[in-house]
mmCIF file with all atom_site columns, C-alpha atoms in Angstrom:
data_model
loop_
_atom_site.group_PDB
_atom_site.id
_atom_site.type_symbol
_atom_site.label_atom_id
_atom_site.label_alt_id
_atom_site.label_comp_id
_atom_site.label_asym_id
_atom_site.label_entity_id
_atom_site.label_seq_id
_atom_site.pdbx_PDB_ins_code
_atom_site.Cartn_x
_atom_site.Cartn_y
_atom_site.Cartn_z
_atom_site.occupancy
_atom_site.B_iso_or_equiv
_atom_site.pdbx_formal_charge
_atom_site.auth_seq_id
_atom_site.auth_comp_id
_atom_site.auth_asym_id
_atom_site.auth_atom_id
_atom_site.pdbx_PDB_model_num
ATOM 1   C CA . UNK A 1 1   ? 3.481   -3.724  7.286   1.00 0.00 ? 1   UNK A CA 1
ATOM 2   C CA . UNK A 1 2   ? 0.799   -1.210  6.364   1.00 0.00 ? 2   UNK A CA 1
ATOM 3   C CA . UNK A 1 3   ? -1.262  0.238   9.195   1.00 0.00 ? 3   UNK A CA 1
ATOM 4   C CA . UNK A 1 4   ? -0.969  0.278   12.964  1.00 0.00 ? 4   UNK A CA 1
ATOM 5   C CA . UNK A 1 5   ? -0.491  -3.249  14.343  1.00 0.00 ? 5   UNK A CA 1
ATOM 6   C CA . UNK A 1 6   ? -0.003  -1.907  17.880  1.00 0.00 ? 6   UNK A CA 1
ATOM 7   C CA . UNK A 1 7   ? -3.455  -0.349  18.114  1.00 0.00 ? 7   UNK A CA 1
ATOM 8   C CA . UNK A 1 8   ? -5.732  -2.546  20.264  1.00 0.00 ? 8   UNK A CA 1
ATOM 9   C CA . UNK A 1 9   ? -8.466  -3.954  18.046  1.00 0.00 ? 9   UNK A CA 1
ATOM 10  C CA . UNK A 1 10  ? -6.830  -2.393  14.994  1.00 0.00 ? 10  UNK A CA 1
ATOM 11  C CA . UNK A 1 11  ? -6.491  -3.588  11.443  1.00 0.00 ? 11  UNK A CA 1
ATOM 12  C CA . UNK A 1 12  ? -3.333  -3.836  9.381   1.00 0.00 ? 12  UNK A CA 1
ATOM 13  C CA . UNK A 1 13  ? -1.750  -5.546  6.384   1.00 0.00 ? 13  UNK A CA 1
ATOM 14  C CA . UNK A 1 14  ? 1.521   -7.425  6.533   1.00 0.00 ? 14  UNK A CA 1
ATOM 15  C CA . UNK A 1 15  ? 3.817   -8.677  3.761   1.00 0.00 ? 15  UNK A CA 1
ATOM 16  C CA . UNK A 1 16  ? 4.757   -12.287 4.539   1.00 0.00 ? 16  UNK A CA 1
ATOM 17  C CA . UNK A 1 17  ? 6.686   -14.904 2.586   1.00 0.00 ? 17  UNK A CA 1
ATOM 18  C CA . UNK A 1 18  ? 3.501   -16.841 1.821   1.00 0.00 ? 18  UNK A CA 1
ATOM 19  C CA . UNK A 1 19  ? 1.291   -13.866 0.973   1.00 0.00 ? 19  UNK A CA 1
ATOM 20  C CA . UNK A 1 20  ? -0.466  -10.714 2.100   1.00 0.00 ? 20  UNK A CA 1
ATOM 21  C CA . UNK A 1 21  ? -1.717  -11.182 5.658   1.00 0.00 ? 21  UNK A CA 1
ATOM 22  C CA . UNK A 1 22  ? -4.695  -9.126  6.754   1.00 0.00 ? 22  UNK A CA 1
ATOM 23  C CA . UNK A 1 23  ? -5.869  -8.579  10.322  1.00 0.00 ? 23  UNK A CA 1
ATOM 24  C CA . UNK A 1 24  ? -9.222  -6.856  10.830  1.00 0.00 ? 24  UNK A CA 1
ATOM 25  C CA . UNK A 1 25  ? -11.071 -6.943  14.177  1.00 0.00 ? 25  UNK A CA 1
ATOM 26  C CA . UNK A 1 26  ? -14.554 -7.390  12.753  1.00 0.00 ? 26  UNK A CA 1
ATOM 27  C CA . UNK A 1 27  ? -13.534 -9.803  9.990   1.00 0.00 ? 27  UNK A CA 1
ATOM 28  C CA . UNK A 1 28  ? -10.709 -11.784 11.614  1.00 0.00 ? 28  UNK A CA 1
ATOM 29  C CA . UNK A 1 29  ? -7.480  -12.603 9.865   1.00 0.00 ? 29  UNK A CA 1
ATOM 30  C CA . UNK A 1 30  ? -6.760  -14.029 6.452   1.00 0.00 ? 30  UNK A CA 1
ATOM 31  C CA . UNK A 1 31  ? -3.778  -14.817 4.290   1.00 0.00 ? 31  UNK A CA 1
ATOM 32  C CA . UNK A 1 32  ? -4.040  -13.978 0.598   1.00 0.00 ? 32  UNK A CA 1
ATOM 33  C CA . UNK A 1 33  ? -1.438  -15.963 -1.372  1.00 0.00 ? 33  UNK A CA 1
ATOM 34  C CA . UNK A 1 34  ? 0.702   -13.830 -3.679  1.00 0.00 ? 34  UNK A CA 1
ATOM 35  C CA . UNK A 1 35  ? -0.436  -15.915 -6.648  1.00 0.00 ? 35  UNK A CA 1
ATOM 36  C CA . UNK A 1 36  ? -4.027  -14.658 -6.228  1.00 0.00 ? 36  UNK A CA 1
ATOM 37  C CA . UNK A 1 37  ? -3.152  -10.964 -6.594  1.00 0.00 ? 37  UNK A CA 1
ATOM 38  C CA . UNK A 1 38  ? -3.641  -9.592  -10.086 1.00 0.00 ? 38  UNK A CA 1
ATOM 39  C CA . UNK A 1 39  ? -3.941  -6.217  -11.817 1.00 0.00 ? 39  UNK A CA 1
ATOM 40  C CA . UNK A 1 40  ? -2.838  -3.015  -10.112 1.00 0.00 ? 40  UNK A CA 1
ATOM 41  C CA . UNK A 1 41  ? -3.241  -2.198  -6.460  1.00 0.00 ? 41  UNK A CA 1
ATOM 42  C CA . UNK A 1 42  ? -4.646  1.199   -5.507  1.00 0.00 ? 42  UNK A CA 1
ATOM 43  C CA . UNK A 1 43  ? -3.729  2.846   -2.184  1.00 0.00 ? 43  UNK A CA 1
ATOM 44  C CA . UNK A 1 44  ? -6.185  5.235   -0.513  1.00 0.00 ? 44  UNK A CA 1
ATOM 45  C CA . UNK A 1 45  ? -5.730  7.177   2.727   1.00 0.00 ? 45  UNK A CA 1
ATOM 46  C CA . UNK A 1 46  ? -8.947  8.192   4.484   1.00 0.00 ? 46  UNK A CA 1
ATOM 47  C CA . UNK A 1 47  ? -12.499 6.975   4.150   1.00 0.00 ? 47  UNK A CA 1
ATOM 48  C CA . UNK A 1 48  ? -14.148 6.214   0.839   1.00 0.00 ? 48  UNK A CA 1
ATOM 49  C CA . UNK A 1 49  ? -12.747 7.100   -2.535  1.00 0.00 ? 49  UNK A CA 1
ATOM 50  C CA . UNK A 1 50  ? -11.309 10.580  -3.067  1.00 0.00 ? 50  UNK A CA 1
ATOM 51  C CA . UNK A 1 51  ? -12.470 12.426  -6.153  1.00 0.00 ? 51  UNK A CA 1
ATOM 52  C CA . UNK A 1 52  ? -8.907  13.226  -7.118  1.00 0.00 ? 52  UNK A CA 1
ATOM 53  C CA . UNK A 1 53  ? -5.770  11.505  -5.890  1.00 0.00 ? 53  UNK A CA 1
ATOM 54  C CA . UNK A 1 54  ? -5.196  9.104   -3.026  1.00 0.00 ? 54  UNK A CA 1
ATOM 55  C CA . UNK A 1 55  ? -6.167  11.149  0.032   1.00 0.00 ? 55  UNK A CA 1
ATOM 56  C CA . UNK A 1 56  ? -9.746  11.889  1.032   1.00 0.00 ? 56  UNK A CA 1
ATOM 57  C CA . UNK A 1 57  ? -10.588 14.870  3.232   1.00 0.00 ? 57  UNK A CA 1
ATOM 58  C CA . UNK A 1 58  ? -10.445 12.669  6.352   1.00 0.00 ? 58  UNK A CA 1
ATOM 59  C CA . UNK A 1 59  ? -7.078  11.322  5.187   1.00 0.00 ? 59  UNK A CA 1
ATOM 60  C CA . UNK A 1 60  ? -5.689  14.828  4.899   1.00 0.00 ? 60  UNK A CA 1
ATOM 61  C CA . UNK A 1 61  ? -7.147  15.843  8.278   1.00 0.00 ? 61  UNK A CA 1
ATOM 62  C CA . UNK A 1 62  ? -5.415  12.844  9.887   1.00 0.00 ? 62  UNK A CA 1
ATOM 63  C CA . UNK A 1 63  ? -2.100  14.447  8.893   1.00 0.00 ? 63  UNK A CA 1
ATOM 64  C CA . UNK A 1 64  ? -2.795  17.757  10.650  1.00 0.00 ? 64  UNK A CA 1
ATOM 65  C CA . UNK A 1 65  ? -2.068  18.677  14.264  1.00 0.00 ? 65  UNK A CA 1
ATOM 66  C CA . UNK A 1 66  ? -5.097  18.722  16.498  1.00 0.00 ? 66  UNK A CA 1
ATOM 67  C CA . UNK A 1 67  ? -7.975  16.403  17.316  1.00 0.00 ? 67  UNK A CA 1
ATOM 68  C CA . UNK A 1 68  ? -7.932  14.530  13.974  1.00 0.00 ? 68  UNK A CA 1
ATOM 69  C CA . UNK A 1 69  ? -4.213  13.648  14.025  1.00 0.00 ? 69  UNK A CA 1
ATOM 70  C CA . UNK A 1 70  ? -3.678  9.941   13.394  1.00 0.00 ? 70  UNK A CA 1
ATOM 71  C CA . UNK A 1 71  ? -7.385  9.133   13.204  1.00 0.00 ? 71  UNK A CA 1
ATOM 72  C CA . UNK A 1 72  ? -8.950  7.222   10.380  1.00 0.00 ? 72  UNK A CA 1
ATOM 73  C CA . UNK A 1 73  ? -7.283  4.729   8.171   1.00 0.00 ? 73  UNK A CA 1
ATOM 74  C CA . UNK A 1 74  ? -7.029  3.731   4.590   1.00 0.00 ? 74  UNK A CA 1
ATOM 75  C CA . UNK A 1 75  ? -7.384  0.792   2.282   1.00 0.00 ? 75  UNK A CA 1
ATOM 76  C CA . UNK A 1 76  ? -5.866  -1.093  -0.604  1.00 0.00 ? 76  UNK A CA 1
ATOM 77  C CA . UNK A 1 77  ? -8.066  -1.958  -3.559  1.00 0.00 ? 77  UNK A CA 1
ATOM 78  C CA . UNK A 1 78  ? -7.021  -5.046  -5.434  1.00 0.00 ? 78  UNK A CA 1
ATOM 79  C CA . UNK A 1 79  ? -8.376  -7.755  -7.685  1.00 0.00 ? 79  UNK A CA 1
ATOM 80  C CA . UNK A 1 80  ? -7.873  -11.412 -6.828  1.00 0.00 ? 80  UNK A CA 1
ATOM 81  C CA . UNK A 1 81  ? -8.123  -14.500 -9.003  1.00 0.00 ? 81  UNK A CA 1
ATOM 82  C CA . UNK A 1 82  ? -9.457  -18.002 -8.316  1.00 0.00 ? 82  UNK A CA 1
ATOM 83  C CA . UNK A 1 83  ? -12.178 -16.973 -7.688  1.00 0.00 ? 83  UNK A CA 1
ATOM 84  C CA . UNK A 1 84  ? -12.127 -13.526 -9.266  1.00 0.00 ? 84  UNK A CA 1
ATOM 85  C CA . UNK A 1 85  ? -13.125 -10.818 -6.836  1.00 0.00 ? 85  UNK A CA 1
ATOM 86  C CA . UNK A 1 86  ? -12.433 -7.173  -6.098  1.00 0.00 ? 86  UNK A CA 1
ATOM 87  C CA . UNK A 1 87  ? -11.331 -6.569  -2.526  1.00 0.00 ? 87  UNK A CA 1
ATOM 88  C CA . UNK A 1 88  ? -10.994 -3.573  -0.254  1.00 0.00 ? 88  UNK A CA 1
ATOM 89  C CA . UNK A 1 89  ? -8.464  -4.281  2.509   1.00 0.00 ? 89  UNK A CA 1
ATOM 90  C CA . UNK A 1 90  ? -8.669  -1.682  5.274   1.00 0.00 ? 90  UNK A CA 1
ATOM 91  C CA . UNK A 1 91  ? -6.002  -0.595  7.749   1.00 0.00 ? 91  UNK A CA 1
ATOM 92  C CA . UNK A 1 92  ? -5.757  1.824   10.680  1.00 0.00 ? 92  UNK A CA 1
ATOM 93  C CA . UNK A 1 93  ? -3.249  4.623   10.360  1.00 0.00 ? 93  UNK A CA 1
ATOM 94  C CA . UNK A 1 94  ? -0.312  5.492   12.597  1.00 0.00 ? 94  UNK A CA 1
ATOM 95  C CA . UNK A 1 95  ? -0.256  8.792   14.457  1.00 0.00 ? 95  UNK A CA 1
ATOM 96  C CA . UNK A 1 96  ? 2.529   10.067  12.210  1.00 0.00 ? 96  UNK A CA 1
ATOM 97  C CA . UNK A 1 97  ? 1.708   11.900  8.997   1.00 0.00 ? 97  UNK A CA 1
ATOM 98  C CA . UNK A 1 98  ? 1.333   9.942   5.755   1.00 0.00 ? 98  UNK A CA 1
ATOM 99  C CA . UNK A 1 99  ? 3.071   11.873  3.006   1.00 0.00 ? 99  UNK A CA 1
ATOM 100 C CA . UNK A 1 100 ? 1.322   11.922  -0.362  1.00 0.00 ? 100 UNK A CA 1
ATOM 101 C CA . UNK A 1 101 ? 4.553   10.929  -2.116  1.00 0.00 ? 101 UNK A CA 1
ATOM 102 C CA . UNK A 1 102 ? 4.920   7.881   0.151   1.00 0.00 ? 102 UNK A CA 1
ATOM 103 C CA . UNK A 1 103 ? 1.402   6.658   -0.664  1.00 0.00 ? 103 UNK A CA 1
ATOM 104 C CA . UNK A 1 104 ? 2.027   7.241   -4.372  1.00 0.00 ? 104 UNK A CA 1
ATOM 105 C CA . UNK A 1 105 ? 5.369   5.398   -4.338  1.00 0.00 ? 105 UNK A CA 1
ATOM 106 C CA . UNK A 1 106 ? 3.799   2.468   -2.443  1.00 0.00 ? 106 UNK A CA 1
ATOM 107 C CA . UNK A 1 107 ? 1.038   2.242   -5.037  1.00 0.00 ? 107 UNK A CA 1
ATOM 108 C CA . UNK A 1 108 ? 3.566   2.368   -7.897  1.00 0.00 ? 108 UNK A CA 1
ATOM 109 C CA . UNK A 1 109 ? 5.717   -0.328  -6.307  1.00 0.00 ? 109 UNK A CA 1
ATOM 110 C CA . UNK A 1 110 ? 2.766   -2.650  -5.699  1.00 0.00 ? 110 UNK A CA 1
ATOM 111 C CA . UNK A 1 111 ? 1.352   -2.098  -9.191  1.00 0.00 ? 111 UNK A CA 1
ATOM 112 C CA . UNK A 1 112 ? 4.703   -2.589  -10.932 1.00 0.00 ? 112 UNK A CA 1
ATOM 113 C CA . UNK A 1 113 ? 5.455   -5.795  -9.017  1.00 0.00 ? 113 UNK A CA 1
ATOM 114 C CA . UNK A 1 114 ? 2.024   -7.235  -9.820  1.00 0.00 ? 114 UNK A CA 1
ATOM 115 C CA . UNK A 1 115 ? 2.425   -6.372  -13.527 1.00 0.00 ? 115 UNK A CA 1
ATOM 116 C CA . UNK A 1 116 ? 5.886   -7.982  -13.616 1.00 0.00 ? 116 UNK A CA 1
ATOM 117 C CA . UNK A 1 117 ? 4.551   -11.053 -11.745 1.00 0.00 ? 117 UNK A CA 1
ATOM 118 C CA . UNK A 1 118 ? 7.071   -10.347 -8.981  1.00 0.00 ? 118 UNK A CA 1
ATOM 119 C CA . UNK A 1 119 ? 4.642   -9.397  -6.194  1.00 0.00 ? 119 UNK A CA 1
ATOM 120 C CA . UNK A 1 120 ? 5.842   -12.359 -4.100  1.00 0.00 ? 120 UNK A CA 1
ATOM 121 C CA . UNK A 1 121 ? 9.113   -10.477 -3.577  1.00 0.00 ? 121 UNK A CA 1
ATOM 122 C CA . UNK A 1 122 ? 7.299   -8.236  -1.084  1.00 0.00 ? 122 UNK A CA 1
ATOM 123 C CA . UNK A 1 123 ? 7.461   -11.204 1.307   1.00 0.00 ? 123 UNK A CA 1
ATOM 124 C CA . UNK A 1 124 ? 11.263  -11.033 1.405   1.00 0.00 ? 124 UNK A CA 1
ATOM 125 C CA . UNK A 1 125 ? 12.158  -8.435  4.075   1.00 0.00 ? 125 UNK A CA 1
ATOM 126 C CA . UNK A 1 126 ? 15.808  -8.152  3.014   1.00 0.00 ? 126 UNK A CA 1
ATOM 127 C CA . UNK A 1 127 ? 14.881  -7.550  -0.618  1.00 0.00 ? 127 UNK A CA 1
ATOM 128 C CA . UNK A 1 128 ? 12.204  -5.014  0.322   1.00 0.00 ? 128 UNK A CA 1
ATOM 129 C CA . UNK A 1 129 ? 14.601  -3.154  2.644   1.00 0.00 ? 129 UNK A CA 1
ATOM 130 C CA . UNK A 1 130 ? 17.090  -2.973  -0.217  1.00 0.00 ? 130 UNK A CA 1
ATOM 131 C CA . UNK A 1 131 ? 14.447  -1.525  -2.544  1.00 0.00 ? 131 UNK A CA 1
ATOM 132 C CA . UNK A 1 132 ? 13.438  1.120   -0.009  1.00 0.00 ? 132 UNK A CA 1
ATOM 133 C CA . UNK A 1 133 ? 17.118  1.930   0.558   1.00 0.00 ? 133 UNK A CA 1
ATOM 134 C CA . UNK A 1 134 ? 17.644  2.481   -3.175  1.00 0.00 ? 134 UNK A CA 1
ATOM 135 C CA . UNK A 1 135 ? 14.814  4.991   -3.446  1.00 0.00 ? 135 UNK A CA 1
ATOM 136 C CA . UNK A 1 136 ? 16.322  8.461   -3.648  1.00 0.00 ? 136 UNK A CA 1
ATOM 137 C CA . UNK A 1 137 ? 14.901  11.452  -1.816  1.00 0.00 ? 137 UNK A CA 1
ATOM 138 C CA . UNK A 1 138 ? 11.641  12.031  -3.635  1.00 0.00 ? 138 UNK A CA 1
ATOM 139 C CA . UNK A 1 139 ? 10.308  15.458  -4.426  1.00 0.00 ? 139 UNK A CA 1
ATOM 140 C CA . UNK A 1 140 ? 6.577   16.129  -4.628  1.00 0.00 ? 140 UNK A CA 1
ATOM 141 C CA . UNK A 1 141 ? 7.241   18.189  -7.759  1.00 0.00 ? 141 UNK A CA 1
ATOM 142 C CA . UNK A 1 142 ? 8.583   15.218  -9.728  1.00 0.00 ? 142 UNK A CA 1
ATOM 143 C CA . UNK A 1 143 ? 6.559   14.156  -12.734 1.00 0.00 ? 143 UNK A CA 1
ATOM 144 C CA . UNK A 1 144 ? 4.579   10.917  -12.741 1.00 0.00 ? 144 UNK A CA 1
ATOM 145 C CA . UNK A 1 145 ? 6.914   9.511   -15.387 1.00 0.00 ? 145 UNK A CA 1
ATOM 146 C CA . UNK A 1 146 ? 9.899   10.264  -13.162 1.00 0.00 ? 146 UNK A CA 1
ATOM 147 C CA . UNK A 1 147 ? 8.244   8.579   -10.150 1.00 0.00 ? 147 UNK A CA 1
ATOM 148 C CA . UNK A 1 148 ? 7.496   5.488   -12.258 1.00 0.00 ? 148 UNK A CA 1
ATOM 149 C CA . UNK A 1 149 ? 11.095  5.299   -13.490 1.00 0.00 ? 149 UNK A CA 1
ATOM 150 C CA . UNK A 1 150 ? 12.623  5.816   -10.027 1.00 0.00 ? 150 UNK A CA 1
ATOM 151 C CA . UNK A 1 151 ? 10.458  3.134   -8.420  1.00 0.00 ? 151 UNK A CA 1
ATOM 152 C CA . UNK A 1 152 ? 11.166  0.644   -11.215 1.00 0.00 ? 152 UNK A CA 1
ATOM 153 C CA . UNK A 1 153 ? 14.915  1.269   -10.994 1.00 0.00 ? 153 UNK A CA 1
ATOM 154 C CA . UNK A 1 154 ? 14.787  0.695   -7.231  1.00 0.00 ? 154 UNK A CA 1
ATOM 155 C CA . UNK A 1 155 ? 13.084  -2.707  -7.363  1.00 0.00 ? 155 UNK A CA 1
ATOM 156 C CA . UNK A 1 156 ? 14.855  -3.989  -10.468 1.00 0.00 ? 156 UNK A CA 1
ATOM 157 C CA . UNK A 1 157 ? 18.059  -3.013  -8.655  1.00 0.00 ? 157 UNK A CA 1
#
């Protein structure tokens, strides 16, 4: 699950066996079959599109102690087929901090699985738990190439 499903009137995304389930208060719920997801999936924390990276200013403020902690949300950008369309799937954030490395690793995992036509595996909770368990402690100073390799090794298992 991505987002805060416990928040009254909140929005979140959930990995299910049949596809990516989205709950949004103003748009209702929908199930996007795994077969419709194509191209990479971008992960953004905060409102809008940051100029550099995955966190906007509001996304970073939501990680700090004080009145902004846990406020805001984020979204996944993805492209669907049949019919072709670009989508922005929003979610509300938890009160806990969202580490930049976690958002980056999530984006890498989603993008790699889509490219390998294995995105449906996200709907298998045992498989996904195994992947997360195989991810080593990640260091923010790792290179992009190293992150890509580590994530691929974890899901190819």
